[in-house]
């Protein structure tokens, strides 16, 4: 009798090729980006920097220009990343891309990791006190169990 094994796509066998890091402008997310950048440089991996733009229901926004505000945040994050990249150019070269997704942080990062075929996901530790009770994005990503997740304090 012969055994048949199901063959699934195997990630990370020769080191990560794509590392996804979530950024939102918070101090912990920027530390996560720095950490992920170091990993990507050492592993010669692509660093996929992801900002998830929150989407609010039309009624909840009360006429506030939410989309414009989140677009401005994305542009500001992109400018910060470009500036940091220029400062270390020729010393620490990292291949990177910036992506924006719309939705809740967990859903957006999970979609990004799936779409980009991430080998690893890096996020900053939640800075919100309520997450100790409800569960942070990092905890939800770990529980999903599709990628190794590193949480940077």
mmCIF file of C-alpha atoms in Angstrom:
data_model
loop_
_atom_site.group_PDB
_atom_site.id
_atom_site.type_symbol
_atom_site.label_atom_id
_atom_site.label_comp_id
_atom_site.label_asym_id
_atom_site.label_seq_id
_atom_site.Cartn_x
_atom_site.Cartn_y
_atom_site.Cartn_z
ATOM 1 C CA UNK A 1 0.000 0.000 0.000
ATOM 2 C CA UNK A 2 1.418 3.424 -0.930
ATOM 3 C CA UNK A 3 0.778 6.634 0.905
ATOM 4 C CA UNK A 4 -0.288 9.699 -0.977
ATOM 5 C CA UNK A 5 0.733 13.012 0.489
ATOM 6 C CA UNK A 6 -1.087 16.197 -0.332
ATOM 7 C CA UNK A 7 1.334 18.762 -1.654
ATOM 8 C CA UNK A 8 0.707 22.284 -0.489
ATOM 9 C CA UNK A 9 2.700 25.387 -1.240
ATOM 10 C CA UNK A 10 5.516 25.481 1.302
ATOM 11 C CA UNK A 11 6.744 28.860 2.431
ATOM 12 C CA UNK A 12 10.014 29.811 4.039
ATOM 13 C CA UNK A 13 12.061 26.725 3.161
ATOM 14 C CA UNK A 14 15.068 28.780 2.078
ATOM 15 C CA UNK A 15 14.406 31.741 4.310
ATOM 16 C CA UNK A 16 11.625 34.283 3.887
ATOM 17 C CA UNK A 17 11.128 35.860 0.481
ATOM 18 C CA UNK A 18 8.410 38.329 1.521
ATOM 19 C CA UNK A 19 8.095 39.931 4.953
ATOM 20 C CA UNK A 20 4.930 41.936 5.594
ATOM 21 C CA UNK A 21 5.004 44.648 8.239
ATOM 22 C CA UNK A 22 1.991 46.646 9.366
ATOM 23 C CA UNK A 23 2.477 50.364 9.950
ATOM 24 C CA UNK A 24 0.026 52.960 11.211
ATOM 25 C CA UNK A 25 2.331 55.743 12.354
ATOM 26 C CA UNK A 26 2.436 54.621 15.994
ATOM 27 C CA UNK A 27 5.809 54.291 17.701
ATOM 28 C CA UNK A 28 5.446 50.510 18.027
ATOM 29 C CA UNK A 29 4.583 50.108 14.328
ATOM 30 C CA UNK A 30 7.628 52.153 13.320
ATOM 31 C CA UNK A 31 9.818 49.966 15.565
ATOM 32 C CA UNK A 32 8.246 46.934 13.882
ATOM 33 C CA UNK A 33 9.115 48.410 10.473
ATOM 34 C CA UNK A 34 12.743 48.906 11.551
ATOM 35 C CA UNK A 35 12.935 45.351 12.874
ATOM 36 C CA UNK A 36 11.318 43.925 9.729
ATOM 37 C CA UNK A 37 13.686 45.994 7.587
ATOM 38 C CA UNK A 38 16.657 44.398 9.326
ATOM 39 C CA UNK A 39 15.186 40.937 8.781
ATOM 40 C CA UNK A 40 14.536 41.673 5.118
ATOM 41 C CA UNK A 41 18.065 42.999 4.614
ATOM 42 C CA UNK A 42 19.720 39.980 6.226
ATOM 43 C CA UNK A 43 17.470 37.490 4.421
ATOM 44 C CA UNK A 44 17.551 39.335 1.076
ATOM 45 C CA UNK A 45 13.748 39.355 1.242
ATOM 46 C CA UNK A 46 11.231 41.853 -0.059
ATOM 47 C CA UNK A 47 9.866 44.102 2.692
ATOM 48 C CA UNK A 48 6.171 44.769 2.079
ATOM 49 C CA UNK A 49 5.156 47.746 4.227
ATOM 50 C CA UNK A 50 1.380 47.776 4.680
ATOM 51 C CA UNK A 51 -0.856 50.575 5.928
ATOM 52 C CA UNK A 52 -4.477 49.604 6.442
ATOM 53 C CA UNK A 53 -6.774 52.566 5.931
ATOM 54 C CA UNK A 54 -9.778 52.352 8.248
ATOM 55 C CA UNK A 55 -13.189 52.398 6.614
ATOM 56 C CA UNK A 56 -16.058 53.982 8.503
ATOM 57 C CA UNK A 57 -19.739 53.632 7.737
ATOM 58 C CA UNK A 58 -21.132 56.717 6.037
ATOM 59 C CA UNK A 59 -23.399 57.480 9.000
ATOM 60 C CA UNK A 60 -20.584 57.071 11.518
ATOM 61 C CA UNK A 61 -18.338 59.492 9.682
ATOM 62 C CA UNK A 62 -20.904 62.317 10.144
ATOM 63 C CA UNK A 63 -19.638 64.010 7.034
ATOM 64 C CA UNK A 64 -15.984 63.928 8.104
ATOM 65 C CA UNK A 65 -13.584 63.423 5.188
ATOM 66 C CA UNK A 66 -12.302 60.090 6.501
ATOM 67 C CA UNK A 67 -10.955 58.842 3.163
ATOM 68 C CA UNK A 68 -9.015 62.068 2.635
ATOM 69 C CA UNK A 69 -7.556 61.875 6.147
ATOM 70 C CA UNK A 70 -6.425 58.262 5.761
ATOM 71 C CA UNK A 71 -4.972 59.063 2.326
ATOM 72 C CA UNK A 72 -2.963 61.872 3.963
ATOM 73 C CA UNK A 73 -1.716 59.455 6.636
ATOM 74 C CA UNK A 74 -0.661 56.994 3.924
ATOM 75 C CA UNK A 75 1.181 59.750 2.051
ATOM 76 C CA UNK A 76 2.913 60.907 5.244
ATOM 77 C CA UNK A 77 3.981 57.335 6.099
ATOM 78 C CA UNK A 78 5.293 56.883 2.566
ATOM 79 C CA UNK A 79 7.316 60.117 2.861
ATOM 80 C CA UNK A 80 8.783 58.974 6.212
ATOM 81 C CA UNK A 81 9.751 55.623 4.717
ATOM 82 C CA UNK A 82 11.370 57.234 1.670
ATOM 83 C CA UNK A 83 13.309 59.618 3.924
ATOM 84 C CA UNK A 84 14.535 56.766 6.142
ATOM 85 C CA UNK A 85 15.511 54.754 3.062
ATOM 86 C CA UNK A 86 17.526 57.674 1.662
ATOM 87 C CA UNK A 87 19.392 58.086 4.964
ATOM 88 C CA UNK A 88 20.730 54.523 4.836
ATOM 89 C CA UNK A 89 21.128 54.216 1.052
ATOM 90 C CA UNK A 90 24.353 52.434 0.180
ATOM 91 C CA UNK A 91 24.735 51.187 3.766
ATOM 92 C CA UNK A 92 21.598 49.119 4.317
ATOM 93 C CA UNK A 93 19.875 48.409 1.033
ATOM 94 C CA UNK A 94 16.482 46.768 1.357
ATOM 95 C CA UNK A 95 14.020 45.989 -1.415
ATOM 96 C CA UNK A 96 10.681 47.361 -0.278
ATOM 97 C CA UNK A 97 7.186 48.154 -1.457
ATOM 98 C CA UNK A 98 4.458 50.219 0.172
ATOM 99 C CA UNK A 99 0.877 48.959 0.021
ATOM 100 C CA UNK A 100 -2.376 50.360 1.306
ATOM 101 C CA UNK A 101 -5.449 48.280 1.978
ATOM 102 C CA UNK A 102 -8.820 49.444 3.268
ATOM 103 C CA UNK A 103 -10.606 47.792 6.151
ATOM 104 C CA UNK A 104 -9.989 46.873 9.751
ATOM 105 C CA UNK A 105 -6.320 46.371 10.737
ATOM 106 C CA UNK A 106 -6.588 42.598 11.201
ATOM 107 C CA UNK A 107 -8.527 41.991 7.989
ATOM 108 C CA UNK A 108 -6.295 44.295 5.969
ATOM 109 C CA UNK A 109 -3.061 42.721 7.213
ATOM 110 C CA UNK A 110 -4.390 39.188 6.722
ATOM 111 C CA UNK A 111 -5.452 40.058 3.157
ATOM 112 C CA UNK A 112 -2.093 41.684 2.479
ATOM 113 C CA UNK A 113 -0.189 38.674 3.815
ATOM 114 C CA UNK A 114 -2.286 36.303 1.702
ATOM 115 C CA UNK A 115 -2.198 38.441 -1.464
ATOM 116 C CA UNK A 116 1.561 39.030 -1.205
ATOM 117 C CA UNK A 117 2.266 35.387 -0.269
ATOM 118 C CA UNK A 118 4.023 36.495 2.902
ATOM 119 C CA UNK A 119 6.476 34.181 4.594
ATOM 120 C CA UNK A 120 6.318 36.223 7.799
ATOM 121 C CA UNK A 121 4.290 39.050 9.334
ATOM 122 C CA UNK A 122 5.718 41.659 11.723
ATOM 123 C CA UNK A 123 3.547 44.006 13.777
ATOM 124 C CA UNK A 124 4.035 46.365 16.674
ATOM 125 C CA UNK A 125 2.534 45.550 20.050
ATOM 126 C CA UNK A 126 -0.809 47.226 20.611
ATOM 127 C CA UNK A 127 -0.603 50.467 22.542
ATOM 128 C CA UNK A 128 -4.294 50.402 23.450
ATOM 129 C CA UNK A 129 -5.165 49.243 26.962
ATOM 130 C CA UNK A 130 -8.461 47.622 25.931
ATOM 131 C CA UNK A 131 -6.661 45.109 23.746
ATOM 132 C CA UNK A 132 -5.560 43.214 26.832
ATOM 133 C CA UNK A 133 -9.185 42.164 27.196
ATOM 134 C CA UNK A 134 -10.529 42.131 23.636
ATOM 135 C CA UNK A 135 -7.465 40.869 21.771
ATOM 136 C CA UNK A 136 -4.996 42.749 19.649
ATOM 137 C CA UNK A 137 -4.364 42.541 15.918
ATOM 138 C CA UNK A 138 -1.194 40.576 16.713
ATOM 139 C CA UNK A 139 -3.076 37.967 18.746
ATOM 140 C CA UNK A 140 -5.667 37.578 15.987
ATOM 141 C CA UNK A 141 -2.918 37.144 13.366
ATOM 142 C CA UNK A 142 -1.186 34.504 15.486
ATOM 143 C CA UNK A 143 -4.471 32.641 16.013
ATOM 144 C CA UNK A 144 -5.077 32.635 12.249
ATOM 145 C CA UNK A 145 -2.044 30.365 11.990
ATOM 146 C CA UNK A 146 -1.128 30.992 8.351
ATOM 147 C CA UNK A 147 2.195 32.792 8.842
ATOM 148 C CA UNK A 148 4.850 33.198 11.520
ATOM 149 C CA UNK A 149 4.050 36.430 13.364
ATOM 150 C CA UNK A 150 6.605 38.546 15.213
ATOM 151 C CA UNK A 151 5.326 41.146 17.671
ATOM 152 C CA UNK A 152 7.741 44.002 18.326
ATOM 153 C CA UNK A 153 7.309 45.901 21.639
#
